[in-house]
mmCIF file of C-alpha atoms and ligand atoms in Angstrom:
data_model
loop_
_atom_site.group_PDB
_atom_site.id
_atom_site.type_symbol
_atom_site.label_atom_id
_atom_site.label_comp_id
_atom_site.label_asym_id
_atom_site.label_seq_id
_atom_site.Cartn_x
_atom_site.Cartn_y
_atom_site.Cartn_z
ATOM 1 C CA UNK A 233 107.325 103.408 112.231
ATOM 2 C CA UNK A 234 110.759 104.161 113.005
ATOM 3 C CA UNK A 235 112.032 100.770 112.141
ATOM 4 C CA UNK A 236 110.022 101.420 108.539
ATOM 5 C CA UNK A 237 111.557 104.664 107.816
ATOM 6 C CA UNK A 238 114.727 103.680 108.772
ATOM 7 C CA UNK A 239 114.270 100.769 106.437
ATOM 8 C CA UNK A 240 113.127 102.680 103.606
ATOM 9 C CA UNK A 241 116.230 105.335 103.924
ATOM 10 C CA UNK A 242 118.517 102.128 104.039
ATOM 11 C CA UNK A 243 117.220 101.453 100.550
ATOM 12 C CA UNK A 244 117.634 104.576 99.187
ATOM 13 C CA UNK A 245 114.109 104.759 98.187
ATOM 14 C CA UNK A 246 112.520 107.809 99.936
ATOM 15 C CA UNK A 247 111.906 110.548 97.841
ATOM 16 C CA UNK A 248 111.036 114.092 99.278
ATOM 17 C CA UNK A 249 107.236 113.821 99.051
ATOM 18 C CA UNK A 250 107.340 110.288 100.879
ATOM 19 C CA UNK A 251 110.021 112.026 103.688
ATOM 20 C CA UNK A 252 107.351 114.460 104.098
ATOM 21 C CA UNK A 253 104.606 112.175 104.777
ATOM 22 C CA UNK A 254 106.607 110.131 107.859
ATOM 23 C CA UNK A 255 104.969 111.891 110.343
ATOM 24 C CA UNK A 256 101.848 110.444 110.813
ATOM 25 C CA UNK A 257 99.814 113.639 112.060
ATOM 26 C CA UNK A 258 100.165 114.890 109.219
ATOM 27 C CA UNK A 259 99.047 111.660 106.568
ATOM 28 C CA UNK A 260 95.833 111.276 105.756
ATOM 29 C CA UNK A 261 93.462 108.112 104.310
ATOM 30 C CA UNK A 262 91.929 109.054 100.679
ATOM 31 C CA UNK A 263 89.366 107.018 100.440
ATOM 32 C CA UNK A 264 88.167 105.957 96.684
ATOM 33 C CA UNK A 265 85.281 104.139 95.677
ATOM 34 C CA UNK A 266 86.432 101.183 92.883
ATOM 35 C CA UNK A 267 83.151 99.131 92.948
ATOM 36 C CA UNK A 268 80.292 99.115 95.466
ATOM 37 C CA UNK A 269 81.585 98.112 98.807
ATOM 38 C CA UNK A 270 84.865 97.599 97.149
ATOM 39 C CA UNK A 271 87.957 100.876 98.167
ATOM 40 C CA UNK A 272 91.379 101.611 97.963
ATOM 41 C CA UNK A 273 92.460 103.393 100.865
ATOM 42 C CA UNK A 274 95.915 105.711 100.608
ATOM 43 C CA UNK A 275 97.797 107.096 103.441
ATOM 44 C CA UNK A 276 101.680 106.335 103.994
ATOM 45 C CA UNK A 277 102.355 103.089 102.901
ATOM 46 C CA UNK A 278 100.856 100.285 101.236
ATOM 47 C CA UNK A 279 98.134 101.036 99.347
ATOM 48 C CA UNK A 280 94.914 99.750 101.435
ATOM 49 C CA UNK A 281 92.162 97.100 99.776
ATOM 50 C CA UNK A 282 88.464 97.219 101.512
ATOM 51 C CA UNK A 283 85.587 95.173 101.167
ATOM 52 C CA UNK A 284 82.869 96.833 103.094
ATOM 53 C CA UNK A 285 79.683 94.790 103.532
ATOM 54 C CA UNK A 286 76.687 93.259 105.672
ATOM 55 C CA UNK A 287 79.264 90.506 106.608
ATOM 56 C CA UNK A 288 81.794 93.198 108.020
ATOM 57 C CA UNK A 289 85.156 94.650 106.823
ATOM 58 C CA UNK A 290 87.671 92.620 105.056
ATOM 59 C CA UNK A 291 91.192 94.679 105.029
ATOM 60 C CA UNK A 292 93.980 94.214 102.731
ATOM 61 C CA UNK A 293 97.222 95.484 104.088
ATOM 62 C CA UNK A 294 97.422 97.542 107.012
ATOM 63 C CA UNK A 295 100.557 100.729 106.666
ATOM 64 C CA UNK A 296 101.589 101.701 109.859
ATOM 65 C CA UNK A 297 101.363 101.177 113.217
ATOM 66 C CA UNK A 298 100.585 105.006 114.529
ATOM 67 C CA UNK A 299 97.930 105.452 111.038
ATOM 68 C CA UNK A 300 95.514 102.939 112.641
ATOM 69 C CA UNK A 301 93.236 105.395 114.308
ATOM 70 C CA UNK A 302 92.791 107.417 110.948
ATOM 71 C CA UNK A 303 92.538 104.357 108.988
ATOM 72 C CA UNK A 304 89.798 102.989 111.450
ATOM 73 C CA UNK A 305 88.234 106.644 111.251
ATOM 74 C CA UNK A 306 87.676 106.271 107.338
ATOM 75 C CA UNK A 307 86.679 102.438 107.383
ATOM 76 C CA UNK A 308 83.548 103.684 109.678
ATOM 77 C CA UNK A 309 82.635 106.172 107.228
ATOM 78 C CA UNK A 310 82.360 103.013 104.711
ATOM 79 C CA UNK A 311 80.556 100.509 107.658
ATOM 80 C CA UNK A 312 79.961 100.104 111.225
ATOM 81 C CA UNK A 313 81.784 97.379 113.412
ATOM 82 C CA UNK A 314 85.565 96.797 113.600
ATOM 83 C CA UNK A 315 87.735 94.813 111.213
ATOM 84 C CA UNK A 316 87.187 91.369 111.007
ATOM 85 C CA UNK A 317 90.177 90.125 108.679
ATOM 86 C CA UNK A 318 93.388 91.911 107.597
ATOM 87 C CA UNK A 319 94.932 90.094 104.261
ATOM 88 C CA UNK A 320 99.014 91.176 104.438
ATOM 89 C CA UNK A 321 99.876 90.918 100.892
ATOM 90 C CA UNK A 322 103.584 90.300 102.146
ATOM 91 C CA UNK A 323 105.607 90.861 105.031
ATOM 92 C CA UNK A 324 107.415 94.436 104.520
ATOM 93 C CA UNK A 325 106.558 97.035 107.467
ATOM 94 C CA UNK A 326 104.384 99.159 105.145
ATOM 95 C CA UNK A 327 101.743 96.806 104.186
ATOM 96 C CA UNK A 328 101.912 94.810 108.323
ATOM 97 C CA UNK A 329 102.402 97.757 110.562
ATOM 98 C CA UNK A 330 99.316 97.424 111.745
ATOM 99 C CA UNK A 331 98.919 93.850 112.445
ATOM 100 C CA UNK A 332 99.407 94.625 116.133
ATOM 101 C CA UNK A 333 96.588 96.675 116.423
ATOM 102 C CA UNK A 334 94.036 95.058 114.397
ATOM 103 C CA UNK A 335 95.020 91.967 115.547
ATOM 104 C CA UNK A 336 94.680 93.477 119.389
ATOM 105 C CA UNK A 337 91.207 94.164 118.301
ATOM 106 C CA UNK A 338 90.375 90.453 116.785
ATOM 107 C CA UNK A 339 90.621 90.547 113.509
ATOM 108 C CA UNK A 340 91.505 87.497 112.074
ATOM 109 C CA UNK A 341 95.034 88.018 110.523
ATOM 110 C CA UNK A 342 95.282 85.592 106.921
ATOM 111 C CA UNK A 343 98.717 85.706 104.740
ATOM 112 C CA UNK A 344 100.836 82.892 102.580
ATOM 113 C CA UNK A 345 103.006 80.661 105.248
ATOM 114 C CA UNK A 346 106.275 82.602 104.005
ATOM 115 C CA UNK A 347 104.637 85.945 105.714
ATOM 116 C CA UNK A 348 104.265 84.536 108.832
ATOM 117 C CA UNK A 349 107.627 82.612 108.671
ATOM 118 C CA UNK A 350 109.562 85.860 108.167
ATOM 119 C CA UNK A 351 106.975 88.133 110.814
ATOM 120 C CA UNK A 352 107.959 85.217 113.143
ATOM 121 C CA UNK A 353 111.602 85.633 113.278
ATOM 122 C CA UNK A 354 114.460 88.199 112.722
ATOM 123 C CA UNK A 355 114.693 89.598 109.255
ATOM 124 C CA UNK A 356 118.125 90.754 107.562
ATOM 125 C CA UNK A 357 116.966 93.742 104.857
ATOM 126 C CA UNK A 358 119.665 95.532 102.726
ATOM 127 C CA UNK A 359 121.789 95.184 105.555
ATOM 128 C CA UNK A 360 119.363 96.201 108.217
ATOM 129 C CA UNK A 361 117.573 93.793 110.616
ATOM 130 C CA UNK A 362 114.296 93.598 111.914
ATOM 131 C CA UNK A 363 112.691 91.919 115.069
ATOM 132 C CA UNK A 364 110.509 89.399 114.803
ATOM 133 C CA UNK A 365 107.012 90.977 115.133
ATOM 134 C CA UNK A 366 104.808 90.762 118.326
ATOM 135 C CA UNK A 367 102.371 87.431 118.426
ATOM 136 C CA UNK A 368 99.136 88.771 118.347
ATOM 137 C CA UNK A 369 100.751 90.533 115.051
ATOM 138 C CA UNK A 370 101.029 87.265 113.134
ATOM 139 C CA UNK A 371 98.608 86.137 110.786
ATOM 140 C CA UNK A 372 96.861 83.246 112.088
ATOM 141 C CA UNK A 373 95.331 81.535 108.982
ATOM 142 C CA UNK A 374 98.093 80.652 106.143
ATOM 143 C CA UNK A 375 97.846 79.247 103.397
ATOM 144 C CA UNK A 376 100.248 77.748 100.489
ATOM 145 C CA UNK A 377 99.311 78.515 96.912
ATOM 146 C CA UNK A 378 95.710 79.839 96.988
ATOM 147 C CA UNK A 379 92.239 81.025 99.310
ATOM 148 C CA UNK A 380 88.670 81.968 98.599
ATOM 149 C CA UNK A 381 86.662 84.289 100.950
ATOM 150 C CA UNK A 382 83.230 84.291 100.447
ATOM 151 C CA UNK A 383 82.153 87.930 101.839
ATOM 152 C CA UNK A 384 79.899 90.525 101.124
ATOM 153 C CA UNK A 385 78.533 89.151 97.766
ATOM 154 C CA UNK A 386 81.578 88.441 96.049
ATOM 155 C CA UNK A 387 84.313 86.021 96.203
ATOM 156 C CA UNK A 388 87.794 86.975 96.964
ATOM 157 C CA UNK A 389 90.318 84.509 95.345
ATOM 158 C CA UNK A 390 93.965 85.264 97.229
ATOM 159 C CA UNK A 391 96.675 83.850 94.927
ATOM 160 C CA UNK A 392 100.310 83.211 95.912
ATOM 161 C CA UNK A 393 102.675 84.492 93.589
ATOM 162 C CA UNK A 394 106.301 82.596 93.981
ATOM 163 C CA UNK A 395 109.511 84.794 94.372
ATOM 164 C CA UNK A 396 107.931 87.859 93.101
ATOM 165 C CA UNK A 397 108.674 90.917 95.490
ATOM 166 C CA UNK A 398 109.275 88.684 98.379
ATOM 167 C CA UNK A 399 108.891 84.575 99.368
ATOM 168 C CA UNK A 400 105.276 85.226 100.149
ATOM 169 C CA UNK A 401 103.574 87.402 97.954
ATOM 170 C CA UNK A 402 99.870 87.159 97.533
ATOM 171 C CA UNK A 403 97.595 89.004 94.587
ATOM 172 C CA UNK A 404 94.241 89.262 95.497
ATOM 173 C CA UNK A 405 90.887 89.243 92.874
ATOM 174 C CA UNK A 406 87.468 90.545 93.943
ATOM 175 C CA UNK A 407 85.877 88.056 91.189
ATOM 176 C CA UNK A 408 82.272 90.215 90.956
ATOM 177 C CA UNK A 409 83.829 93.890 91.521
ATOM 178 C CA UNK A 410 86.612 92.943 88.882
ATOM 179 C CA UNK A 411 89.094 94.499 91.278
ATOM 180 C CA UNK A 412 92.350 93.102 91.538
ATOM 181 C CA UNK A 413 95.035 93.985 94.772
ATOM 182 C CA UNK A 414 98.861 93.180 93.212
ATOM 183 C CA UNK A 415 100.765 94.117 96.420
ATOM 184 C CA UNK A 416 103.920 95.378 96.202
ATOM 185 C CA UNK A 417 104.794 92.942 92.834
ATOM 186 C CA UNK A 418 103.528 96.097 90.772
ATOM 187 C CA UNK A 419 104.166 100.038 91.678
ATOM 188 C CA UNK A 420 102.619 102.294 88.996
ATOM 189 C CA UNK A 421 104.784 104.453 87.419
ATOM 190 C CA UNK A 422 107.540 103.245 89.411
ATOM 191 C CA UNK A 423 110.504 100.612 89.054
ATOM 192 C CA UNK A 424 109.655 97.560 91.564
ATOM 193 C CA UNK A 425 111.607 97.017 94.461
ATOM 194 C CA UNK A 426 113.017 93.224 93.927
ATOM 195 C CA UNK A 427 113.766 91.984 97.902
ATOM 196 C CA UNK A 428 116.058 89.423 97.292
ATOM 197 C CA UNK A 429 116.762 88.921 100.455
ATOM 198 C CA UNK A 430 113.436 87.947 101.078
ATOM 199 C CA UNK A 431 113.718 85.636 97.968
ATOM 200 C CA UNK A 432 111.992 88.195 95.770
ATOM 201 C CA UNK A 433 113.330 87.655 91.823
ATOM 202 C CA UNK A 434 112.872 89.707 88.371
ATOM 203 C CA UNK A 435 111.359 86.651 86.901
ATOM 204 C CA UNK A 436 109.006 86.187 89.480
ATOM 205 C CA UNK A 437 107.584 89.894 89.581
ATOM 206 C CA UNK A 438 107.311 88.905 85.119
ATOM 207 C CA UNK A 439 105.111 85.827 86.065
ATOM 208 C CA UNK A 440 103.304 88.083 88.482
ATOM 209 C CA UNK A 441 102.270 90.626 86.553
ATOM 210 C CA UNK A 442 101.574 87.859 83.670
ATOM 211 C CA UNK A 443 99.238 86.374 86.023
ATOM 212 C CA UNK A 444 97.995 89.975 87.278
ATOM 213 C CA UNK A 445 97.025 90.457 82.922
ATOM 214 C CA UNK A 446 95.322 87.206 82.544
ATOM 215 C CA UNK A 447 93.274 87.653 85.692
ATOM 216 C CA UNK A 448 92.406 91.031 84.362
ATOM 217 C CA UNK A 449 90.105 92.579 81.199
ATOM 218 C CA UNK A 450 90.181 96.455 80.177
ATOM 219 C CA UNK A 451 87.520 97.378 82.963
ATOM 220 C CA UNK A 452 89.608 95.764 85.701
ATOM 221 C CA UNK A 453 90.183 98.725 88.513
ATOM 222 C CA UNK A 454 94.337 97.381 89.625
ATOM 223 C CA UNK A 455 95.328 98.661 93.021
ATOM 224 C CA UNK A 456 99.020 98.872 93.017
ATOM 225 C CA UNK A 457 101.117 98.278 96.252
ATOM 226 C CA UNK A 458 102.379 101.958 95.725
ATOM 227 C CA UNK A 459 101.121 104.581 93.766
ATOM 228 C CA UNK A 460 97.734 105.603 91.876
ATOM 229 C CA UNK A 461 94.951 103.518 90.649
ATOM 230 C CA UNK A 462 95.739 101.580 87.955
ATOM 231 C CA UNK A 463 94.723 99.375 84.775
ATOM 232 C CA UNK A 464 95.283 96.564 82.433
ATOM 233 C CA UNK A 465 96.900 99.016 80.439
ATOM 234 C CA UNK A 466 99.145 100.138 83.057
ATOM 235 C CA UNK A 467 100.219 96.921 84.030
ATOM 236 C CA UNK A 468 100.871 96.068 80.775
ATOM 237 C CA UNK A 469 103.193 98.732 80.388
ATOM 238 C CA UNK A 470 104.951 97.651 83.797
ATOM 239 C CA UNK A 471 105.537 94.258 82.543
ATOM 240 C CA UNK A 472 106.707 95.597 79.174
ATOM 241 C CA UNK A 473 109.263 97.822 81.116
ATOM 242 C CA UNK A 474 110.074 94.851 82.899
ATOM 243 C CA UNK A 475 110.899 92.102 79.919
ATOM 244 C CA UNK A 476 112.538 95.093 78.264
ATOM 245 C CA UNK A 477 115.383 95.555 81.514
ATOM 246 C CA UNK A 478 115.154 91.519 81.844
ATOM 247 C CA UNK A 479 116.926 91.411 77.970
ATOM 248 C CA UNK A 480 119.266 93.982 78.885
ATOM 249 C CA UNK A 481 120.439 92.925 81.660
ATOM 250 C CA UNK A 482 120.699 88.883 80.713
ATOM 251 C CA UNK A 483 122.138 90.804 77.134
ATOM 252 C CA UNK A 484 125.000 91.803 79.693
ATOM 253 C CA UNK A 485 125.659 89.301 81.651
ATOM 254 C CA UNK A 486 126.390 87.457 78.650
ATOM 255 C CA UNK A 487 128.744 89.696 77.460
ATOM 256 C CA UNK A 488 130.628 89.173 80.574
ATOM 257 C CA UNK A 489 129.739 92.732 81.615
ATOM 258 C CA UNK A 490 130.384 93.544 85.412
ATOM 259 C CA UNK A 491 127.490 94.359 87.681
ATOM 260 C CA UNK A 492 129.632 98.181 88.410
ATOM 261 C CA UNK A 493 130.168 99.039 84.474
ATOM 262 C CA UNK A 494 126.520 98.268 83.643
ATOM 263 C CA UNK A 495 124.885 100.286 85.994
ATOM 264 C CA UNK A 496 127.412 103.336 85.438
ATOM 265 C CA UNK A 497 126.559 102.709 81.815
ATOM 266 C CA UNK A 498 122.672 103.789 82.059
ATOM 267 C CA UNK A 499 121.414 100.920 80.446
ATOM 268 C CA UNK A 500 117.636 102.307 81.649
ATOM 269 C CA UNK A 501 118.349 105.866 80.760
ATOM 270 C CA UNK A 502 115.652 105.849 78.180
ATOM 271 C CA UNK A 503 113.457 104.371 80.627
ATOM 272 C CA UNK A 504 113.951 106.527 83.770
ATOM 273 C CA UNK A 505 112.152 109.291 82.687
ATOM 274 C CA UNK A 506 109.016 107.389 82.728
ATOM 275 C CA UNK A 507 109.988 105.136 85.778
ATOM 276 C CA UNK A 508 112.711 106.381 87.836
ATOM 277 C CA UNK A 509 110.805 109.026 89.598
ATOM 278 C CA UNK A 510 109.559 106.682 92.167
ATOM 279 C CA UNK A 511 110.240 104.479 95.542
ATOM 280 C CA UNK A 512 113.849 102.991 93.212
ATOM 281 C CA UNK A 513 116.321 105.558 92.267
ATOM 282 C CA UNK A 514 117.293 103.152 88.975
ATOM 283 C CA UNK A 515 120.862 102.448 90.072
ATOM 284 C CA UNK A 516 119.365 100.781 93.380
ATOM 285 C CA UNK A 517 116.714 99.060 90.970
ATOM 286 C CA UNK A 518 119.594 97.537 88.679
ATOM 287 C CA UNK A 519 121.677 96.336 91.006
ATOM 288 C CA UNK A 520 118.904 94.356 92.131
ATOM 289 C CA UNK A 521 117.854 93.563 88.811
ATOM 290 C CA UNK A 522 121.779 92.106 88.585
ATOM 291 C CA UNK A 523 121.556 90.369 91.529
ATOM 292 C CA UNK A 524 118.437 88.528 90.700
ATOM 293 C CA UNK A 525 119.251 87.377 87.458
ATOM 294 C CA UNK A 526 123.008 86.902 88.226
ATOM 295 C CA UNK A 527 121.867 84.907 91.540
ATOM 296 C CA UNK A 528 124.054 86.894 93.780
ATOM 297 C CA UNK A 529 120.960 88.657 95.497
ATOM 298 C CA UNK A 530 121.012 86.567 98.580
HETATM 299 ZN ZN1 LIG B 328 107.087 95.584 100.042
#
C-alpha cells in the first residue's frame, strides 16, 4: 500500500479525492450489477471485474493488499465460496495488490507472460523501484496473445494488447454479458497514464482502444481501469482525444519543437477541461506522450 501510494505521488497523479481514499478503513467496494452474474467492483484502485456463478468467482484485478477483507466481504454478498481465479490485467500495484492474499487462499492467479516477468523481478517506475513481488503473488497460468475461460455460462476471451499501458496488458470480453474489462489502456474522463518504462506506447493504447471499439456495439457495458462505467461512446471519445494529441504531438516533433517548449505551450489546453481533471495532470501526460512517440521513454 505504501509502496503504491508512494508510487502514485512519484507520478504526480494523486488528486485530493484519491489522497483521501489511501487509508483503507475508510474505502469502500460499490458494487454494480452490469449483466447477471457479471459486476464492477470500485474501491481504491483498479476498477474490479466479477463473474459470479455456479462454477465460482472469477476476479479481474485485485487493488490493494489491506482492501482484501472488504473486497471478499462484497464478493459473498454476490456468491458463496472463495475466489477461484484472479485475472491481473497488468502488473501496476493497483490492479495486483492483492495477489498475495488471494493467491494465499488458492486462487489460481492467470496474466500475459510480461506480468509475471515484471511481478518476478525488480521494477524501475518514474524513477522509483519496486521489489519483486512475493511467489505465491505471481500468476501461475500465462499466456502470450490470447485465453478463453469457459465459466458460469459465458465465455471470457482475455486478449493481449501489445505496448499499450504496459508490456503486458490484457482486455478482457464477457462474450454473452457483452461486458468488456480494458484495464488501465482506457481511464474515463481521464488522460491515460503511458508507462514507458514498462514498454507502454501512445500507439499502442490507439490500437487498444481500436480493438476495445470493434469488440464492442452501443449496448456494450466498458469497465475502465479507473473511473466510472463506461460505453462505446465513451471510448470513442477517448480514442478521439487520443489520435487528436497523437497529430499534435508528431505535428511537433516535426517541426523540430523541443519536448520543454511544447508542453509550456499548452498544446492540450482545449482538451484539459474535459480530460485533465484526472489520475495525469496534462504536463505529466505530454511528456509521456513525447517520450513515446519521440522514443526517449525508456
Ligand atoms: Zn496501471
Amino acid at each position: 500500500m505504501v509502496r503504491a501510494a508512494l508510487l502514485w505521488c512519484v507520478l504526480g497523479l494523486w488528486t485530493a479525492e484519491a489522497v483521501a481514499q489511501q487509508d483503507p478503513a475508510k474505502v469502500q467496494i460499490q458494487t454494480q450489477e452490469l449483466a447477471p452474474g457479471v459486476y464492477m467492483l470500485v474501491g481504491d484502485g483498479g476498477n474490479i471485474g466479477v463473474s459470479a456463478g455456479a462454477d465460482g468467482i472469477f476476479l479481474i484485478d485485485d487493488q490493494f493488499a489491506p482492501l482484501t477483507e472488504k473486497i471478499r466481504a462484497a464478493l459473498a454478498r454476490l456468491q458463496p465460496g472463495p475466489v477461484r481465479f484472479v485475472f491481473n490485467t497488468h502488473w501496476h500495484g493497483d490492479h495486483t495488490g492483492g495477489n498475495e492474499n488471494f493467491g494465499g487462499a488458492g486462487a489460481l492467479i492467470v496474466a500475459h507472460d510480461g506480468v509475471r516477468a515484471r511481478l518476478s523481478r525488480e521494477q524501475t517506475l518514474m524513477g522509483q523501484r519496486i521489489a519483486p513481488a512475493p511467489a505465491v503473488a505471481l500468476p501461475v497460468v500465462t499466456f502470450g496473445a490470447d485465453l478463453s475461460f469457459h465459466l458460469n455460462g459465458d465465455v471470457i476471451q482475455a486478449l493481449h494488447v501489445a505496448h499499450a499501458h504496459t508490456d503486458g496488458d490484457a482486455i478482457l470480453r464477457f462474450e454473452r454479458a457483452n461486458v468488456l474489462h480494458m484495464g488501465d489502456t482506457y481511464l474515463s474522463g481521464m488522460y491515460p497514464f503511458i508507462d514507458t518504462s514498462s514498454g507502454g506506447s501512445l500507439e499502442g493504447l490507439i490500437a487498444a482502444a481500436e480493438r476495445g471499439l470493434a469488440l464492442s456495439d452501443a449496448r456494450t457495458r466498458i469497465i475502465p481501469g479507473h473511473g466510472p462505467l463506461s460505453d462505446r461512446a465513451g471510448l470513442e471519445r477517448y480514442r478521439d482525444m487520443l489520435l487528436t494529441v497523437r497529430d499534435r504531438a508528431r505535428a511537433a516533433l516535426a517541426a523540430g519543437q523541443t519536448r520543454e517548449k511544447w508542453i509550456a505551450s499548452r498544446p492540450t489546453a482545449d482538451l484539459d477541461a474535459s480530460w485533465g481533471y484526472g489520475f495525469m495532470k496534462p504536463e505529466v501526460f505530454l511528456g509521456l506522450v513525447w517520450d513515446s512517440l519521440a522514443g526517449t521513454g525508456r
